[in-house]
Amino acid sequence: MSARLNDIKDHLTGGAHPASSTDTTPDDVVIVAANRTAIAKGFKGSLKDVNTDYILLQFLLQLVASFPSEIRDHLDLIGEVACGNVLNTGAGATEHRAACLAAGIPYTTPFVAVNRQCSSGLTAVNDIANKIKVGQIDIGLALGVESMTQNYKNINSLGTISDELKTDKRANKCLIPMGFTNENIAQKWSIDRAKQDKFASESYNKAERASKTGLFKEEILPIPLPSGKMFDTDEGPRPNVTSDSLGQLRPAFIKDKGTTTAGNASQVSDGAAGVLLARRSIAEKLNLPIMGRYVAFQVVGVPPEVMGVGPAFAIPRVLKDAHLNVSEIDIFEINEAFAAQALFCIEKLGINPSKVNPRGGAIALGHPLGCTGARQIATILHELQPNQIGVVSMCIGTGMGAAAVFIKE
Amino acid sequence: MLRFEMRGFSGYAVQYSPFLDSRLAVATGTNYGLIGNGKLWILDISPEGQMVTRRDYLTQDCLFDLAWSELNENQCLVAQGDGSLRLFDTTLDKYPVAVYQEHRDEVASCNWSLIGRNTFVSSGWDGLVKVWSVGRPNSVMTLKPRTRSNTAVLDRPNGTGTTNGKDCVYQAKFSPHDDSLMVCCSGDSTVSLFDLRASQPGQGPTHQFMAHSGSETLSVDFNKYRTNVIATGGVDNKIKIWDLRMLRTGPLSIRGKWPEGPRGAKQVQCTNEIVGGHELAVRKVNWSPHSSNYLLSTSYDMTCCIWQDMGYATDRTRGNNSGYGVTTGRTNASDLRNGLVSRFTAHTEFVFDGDWSLWGAPGFVATTGWDGNVFVWKGTP
């Protein structure tokens, strides 16, 4: 009797098998292409004179040209375009639709602008993936684009909420500038300046090495500038950065005791990135290349005053969905909004630091807000080896964290 | 909807007679089939539309499956918990006309060959599959899906995708198209295909693959129209549809980290899957006898569903008369309703089995489960 009872028990409790997220099925959402522009320095870089619609158009022209002919010659197969953007008015709903049309995507393909702050690019990917999952579309394009140079002026750095809400302590927390949320983390969990500078210098060194050895060549699509010059190299990384050289910089937010500097925070940047997703059954039918598959995505809320802890809570949440644990992940791309918050997340989750941002992060490469999530996917899918599992994550202003799991094929 | 209540007995299997349009057989057990007697019920659907007991046969142990004889309209075979298979004749009272005693543990399934009409197959908790000829007391052939060499591949420690090592063969079925082809599914998640012309005792199956990513595979069925298509249901709550011609080679491992075994289970990609259709394990899958893309599933979530396989379109659904169906490139996930044709929710306990009526208007289904009910309902519009 006990054997029969145990058998029934196994059938009732055996549902969540770890492999369920890791074998391939025709319903999988797969990534056909993931690319980005080089990332330009804000206010003085190559893209300082152009706006997001120009960047997006040029990027799309290159991206479409790189597609296999089954898609390139039949762009109407793209069921939807979602584009992440933070700083443009209305997240760029008008000008980015215009850029898509100018790039040759037919008017029959609808467009949606997505803004979830720094996770907008990743959220756009999730939006497309979900639509594929439920069967609304078969193929979709997720984009992210930002010109912090052109549009930083559009946001009041203190944000705007009505006077009536300002008296509400909880609402007011959403206005804390990002730098201060990072100082809160550094202070609360005693992450000192030296440690932050060391982390930042390593980011610079990794990015510099990756850039020099051409590791970004496959993911970067060169785009022409109005001058005719091609823009194909990240402008953020610089040589010979050490924790000592970063140690010279003055705190940016809290004059005397602060630990956050321009050197250990993400750079202000411009750029674009894009990810083409499809259902596996359709990708195979059209003979499209499959780079990897999208497994899961989650966003969590965290206290706005320490918004940088987001990844420390989003990553376990998404790994739970995928029945994976931290040690099974081969590479983490965790956005380096600031060194202190990134360090907190890495330590809190017990991640082996060598697995985090092996090609540098936003401190060295830059953080074009709405583009970042898509940029990280382009990077991670080119650095993972077949069958390796990667996690993309970032903290989000006003107190959130997002994370997604991808498997390279 | 018709309902028949078997007080004190839980249903494990139900099958329409292949000879008589109003007859059903139900295999049951007392105490939810965990311990105690079993009973085979022979039910007739009366002209007034009521199910009535024609005969019943009390057995010493619970019954887990049954198969009507394809040779004799009065004979019905049951799979019993004590390791025996018993053949009852509905013209006789009480005792079976034959007993086939070889399985060491519970017999989980039995299935009569539609082509070789005096042959049937059984599978059991002892991990064995046995082929029998109705006139012979001993099995003709004993097959073992789990051999020493593939066990090594299946049970690699610490890898995702390893199985629980459960031996139990939950279901074995003959192909309705070729009586030398037999498929079975096991607690170690594998589906094994045996070609009886080539099978030798002690050797593994002709083909074997892991069907439900390490979760137990509880049910398997051949499509009655598409000769190479099978469906499986598993403890991962999924229903998968496979094309046996697409046994894609590749290492079993999903992460490429395991060495390839000598005769290991291959990782195969299904052609379609139904995810989120059931909230708990899928106990049975059964293809329609009337349509090449309709499938019945019963589940521990107390529901039974009829699904349309969206990956395949028949002439009827396509509205032409070319004589052939086509693969569509779609999956059930690409359909907003996931291809669900109907869901039956009247059972109040686990639903263990369901069978399509071969008779009358297509689409009638009989189901049974732990609640002791047999329901007959219309599954397709």
mmCIF file of N, CA, C and O in Angstrom, chain B residues 39-76:
data_model
loop_
_atom_site.group_PDB
_atom_site.id
_atom_site.type_symbol
_atom_site.label_atom_id
_atom_site.label_comp_id
_atom_site.label_asym_id
_atom_site.label_seq_id
_atom_site.Cartn_x
_atom_site.Cartn_y
_atom_site.Cartn_z
ATOM 1 N N LYS B 39 -12.530 -4.464 -8.686
ATOM 2 C CA LYS B 39 -13.741 -4.937 -9.349
ATOM 3 C C LYS B 39 -13.716 -4.502 -10.812
ATOM 4 O O LYS B 39 -13.367 -3.359 -11.130
ATOM 5 N N LEU B 40 -14.063 -5.454 -11.665
ATOM 6 C CA LEU B 40 -14.265 -5.135 -13.079
ATOM 7 C C LEU B 40 -15.757 -4.967 -13.296
ATOM 8 O O LEU B 40 -16.541 -5.851 -12.943
ATOM 9 N N TRP B 41 -16.142 -3.817 -13.815
ATOM 10 C CA TRP B 41 -17.552 -3.532 -14.074
ATOM 11 C C TRP B 41 -17.792 -3.599 -15.572
ATOM 12 O O TRP B 41 -17.058 -2.991 -16.355
ATOM 13 N N ILE B 42 -18.827 -4.346 -15.935
ATOM 14 C CA ILE B 42 -19.263 -4.329 -17.324
ATOM 15 C C ILE B 42 -20.572 -3.547 -17.335
ATOM 16 O O ILE B 42 -21.555 -3.961 -16.702
ATOM 17 N N LEU B 43 -20.556 -2.383 -17.975
ATOM 18 C CA LEU B 43 -21.720 -1.508 -17.953
ATOM 19 C C LEU B 43 -22.374 -1.467 -19.334
ATOM 20 O O LEU B 43 -21.678 -1.493 -20.349
ATOM 21 N N ASP B 44 -23.682 -1.399 -19.337
ATOM 22 C CA ASP B 44 -24.414 -1.212 -20.584
ATOM 23 C C ASP B 44 -25.129 0.131 -20.541
ATOM 24 O O ASP B 44 -25.635 0.541 -19.490
ATOM 25 N N ILE B 45 -25.126 0.814 -21.664
ATOM 26 C CA ILE B 45 -25.916 2.033 -21.765
ATOM 27 C C ILE B 45 -27.276 1.620 -22.319
ATOM 28 O O ILE B 45 -27.371 1.112 -23.447
ATOM 29 N N SER B 46 -28.301 1.792 -21.510
ATOM 30 C CA SER B 46 -29.636 1.326 -21.893
ATOM 31 C C SER B 46 -30.225 2.261 -22.939
ATOM 32 O O SER B 46 -29.784 3.403 -23.077
ATOM 33 N N PRO B 47 -31.252 1.774 -23.670
ATOM 34 C CA PRO B 47 -31.895 2.634 -24.682
ATOM 35 C C PRO B 47 -32.470 3.901 -24.059
ATOM 36 O O PRO B 47 -32.625 4.912 -24.727
ATOM 37 N N GLU B 48 -32.764 3.861 -22.749
ATOM 38 C CA GLU B 48 -33.294 5.048 -22.081
ATOM 39 C C GLU B 48 -32.181 6.032 -21.721
ATOM 40 O O GLU B 48 -32.437 7.067 -21.107
ATOM 41 N N GLY B 49 -30.940 5.670 -22.063
ATOM 42 C CA GLY B 49 -29.829 6.576 -21.779
ATOM 43 C C GLY B 49 -29.364 6.487 -20.338
ATOM 44 O O GLY B 49 -28.979 7.472 -19.734
ATOM 45 N N GLN B 50 -29.392 5.286 -19.765
ATOM 46 C CA GLN B 50 -28.875 5.112 -18.411
ATOM 47 C C GLN B 50 -27.786 4.052 -18.439
ATOM 48 O O GLN B 50 -27.868 3.093 -19.201
ATOM 49 N N MET B 51 -26.793 4.254 -17.577
ATOM 50 C CA MET B 51 -25.759 3.228 -17.482
ATOM 51 C C MET B 51 -26.179 2.229 -16.405
ATOM 52 O O MET B 51 -26.514 2.628 -15.289
ATOM 53 N N VAL B 52 -26.166 0.977 -16.771
ATOM 54 C CA VAL B 52 -26.551 -0.057 -15.809
ATOM 55 C C VAL B 52 -25.482 -1.144 -15.783
ATOM 56 O O VAL B 52 -24.794 -1.384 -16.767
ATOM 57 N N THR B 53 -25.354 -1.791 -14.615
ATOM 58 C CA THR B 53 -24.365 -2.865 -14.489
ATOM 59 C C THR B 53 -24.889 -4.109 -15.185
ATOM 60 O O THR B 53 -25.997 -4.571 -14.903
ATOM 61 N N ARG B 54 -24.107 -4.618 -16.107
ATOM 62 C CA ARG B 54 -24.495 -5.883 -16.734
ATOM 63 C C ARG B 54 -23.911 -7.027 -15.924
ATOM 64 O O ARG B 54 -24.573 -8.004 -15.634
ATOM 65 N N ARG B 55 -22.638 -6.867 -15.589
ATOM 66 C CA ARG B 55 -21.967 -7.851 -14.738
ATOM 67 C C ARG B 55 -20.901 -7.126 -13.936
ATOM 68 O O ARG B 55 -20.450 -6.038 -14.315
ATOM 69 N N ASP B 56 -20.477 -7.759 -12.838
ATOM 70 C CA ASP B 56 -19.248 -7.274 -12.220
ATOM 71 C C ASP B 56 -18.464 -8.453 -11.663
ATOM 72 O O ASP B 56 -19.036 -9.511 -11.377
ATOM 73 N N TYR B 57 -17.189 -8.262 -11.592
ATOM 74 C CA TYR B 57 -16.294 -9.345 -11.153
ATOM 75 C C TYR B 57 -15.411 -8.805 -10.040
ATOM 76 O O TYR B 57 -14.620 -7.874 -10.260
ATOM 77 N N LEU B 58 -15.582 -9.350 -8.857
ATOM 78 C CA LEU B 58 -14.752 -8.927 -7.734
ATOM 79 C C LEU B 58 -13.406 -9.633 -7.812
ATOM 80 O O LEU B 58 -13.357 -10.839 -8.083
ATOM 81 N N THR B 59 -12.321 -8.911 -7.611
ATOM 82 C CA THR B 59 -10.984 -9.512 -7.677
ATOM 83 C C THR B 59 -10.284 -9.323 -6.342
ATOM 84 O O THR B 59 -10.671 -8.469 -5.541
ATOM 85 N N GLN B 60 -9.219 -10.079 -6.133
ATOM 86 C CA GLN B 60 -8.565 -10.067 -4.823
ATOM 87 C C GLN B 60 -7.697 -8.848 -4.602
ATOM 88 O O GLN B 60 -7.385 -8.505 -3.479
ATOM 89 N N ASP B 61 -7.272 -8.240 -5.689
ATOM 90 C CA ASP B 61 -6.460 -7.029 -5.532
ATOM 91 C C ASP B 61 -7.025 -5.973 -6.478
ATOM 92 O O ASP B 61 -7.821 -6.283 -7.369
ATOM 93 N N CYS B 62 -6.587 -4.745 -6.257
ATOM 94 C CA CYS B 62 -7.097 -3.639 -7.064
ATOM 95 C C CYS B 62 -6.718 -3.816 -8.530
ATOM 96 O O CYS B 62 -5.692 -4.432 -8.846
ATOM 97 N N LEU B 63 -7.573 -3.275 -9.403
ATOM 98 C CA LEU B 63 -7.318 -3.345 -10.845
ATOM 99 C C LEU B 63 -6.847 -1.980 -11.344
ATOM 100 O O LEU B 63 -7.404 -0.948 -10.955
ATOM 101 N N PHE B 64 -5.837 -1.972 -12.203
ATOM 102 C CA PHE B 64 -5.263 -0.709 -12.659
ATOM 103 C C PHE B 64 -5.476 -0.431 -14.138
ATOM 104 O O PHE B 64 -5.278 0.680 -14.601
ATOM 105 N N ASP B 65 -5.824 -1.467 -14.894
ATOM 106 C CA ASP B 65 -6.073 -1.212 -16.315
ATOM 107 C C ASP B 65 -6.919 -2.355 -16.868
ATOM 108 O O ASP B 65 -7.055 -3.411 -16.221
ATOM 109 N N LEU B 66 -7.463 -2.144 -18.050
ATOM 110 C CA LEU B 66 -8.206 -3.211 -18.707
ATOM 111 C C LEU B 66 -8.053 -3.059 -20.206
ATOM 112 O O LEU B 66 -7.683 -1.996 -20.712
ATOM 113 N N ALA B 67 -8.323 -4.156 -20.906
ATOM 114 C CA ALA B 67 -8.290 -4.110 -22.365
ATOM 115 C C ALA B 67 -9.324 -5.096 -22.881
ATOM 116 O O ALA B 67 -9.291 -6.286 -22.529
ATOM 117 N N TRP B 68 -10.278 -4.606 -23.653
ATOM 118 C CA TRP B 68 -11.216 -5.517 -24.315
ATOM 119 C C TRP B 68 -10.457 -6.359 -25.341
ATOM 120 O O TRP B 68 -9.569 -5.856 -26.034
ATOM 121 N N SER B 69 -10.846 -7.605 -25.411
ATOM 122 C CA SER B 69 -10.262 -8.471 -26.432
ATOM 123 C C SER B 69 -10.670 -7.969 -27.813
ATOM 124 O O SER B 69 -11.796 -7.521 -28.011
ATOM 125 N N GLU B 70 -9.751 -8.030 -28.749
ATOM 126 C CA GLU B 70 -10.069 -7.679 -30.133
ATOM 127 C C GLU B 70 -10.510 -8.929 -30.910
ATOM 128 O O GLU B 70 -10.831 -8.864 -32.090
ATOM 129 N N LEU B 71 -10.482 -10.065 -30.194
ATOM 130 C CA LEU B 71 -10.751 -11.341 -30.840
ATOM 131 C C LEU B 71 -12.147 -11.844 -30.503
ATOM 132 O O LEU B 71 -12.862 -12.352 -31.355
ATOM 133 N N ASN B 72 -12.518 -11.658 -29.233
ATOM 134 C CA ASN B 72 -13.770 -12.214 -28.729
ATOM 135 C C ASN B 72 -14.556 -11.099 -28.053
ATOM 136 O O ASN B 72 -14.084 -10.476 -27.103
ATOM 137 N N GLU B 73 -15.772 -10.870 -28.536
ATOM 138 C CA GLU B 73 -16.531 -9.713 -28.054
ATOM 139 C C GLU B 73 -16.902 -9.795 -26.588
ATOM 140 O O GLU B 73 -17.285 -8.820 -25.978
ATOM 141 N N ASN B 74 -16.800 -11.005 -26.018
ATOM 142 C CA ASN B 74 -17.203 -11.171 -24.627
ATOM 143 C C ASN B 74 -16.029 -11.109 -23.652
ATOM 144 O O ASN B 74 -16.230 -11.196 -22.448
ATOM 145 N N GLN B 75 -14.823 -10.984 -24.160
ATOM 146 C CA GLN B 75 -13.690 -11.132 -23.260
ATOM 147 C C GLN B 75 -12.996 -9.795 -22.973
ATOM 148 O O GLN B 75 -12.848 -8.942 -23.846
ATOM 149 N N CYS B 76 -12.590 -9.686 -21.719
ATOM 150 C CA CYS B 76 -11.988 -8.445 -21.255
ATOM 151 C C CYS B 76 -10.845 -8.776 -20.302
ATOM 152 O O CYS B 76 -11.016 -9.571 -19.372
#
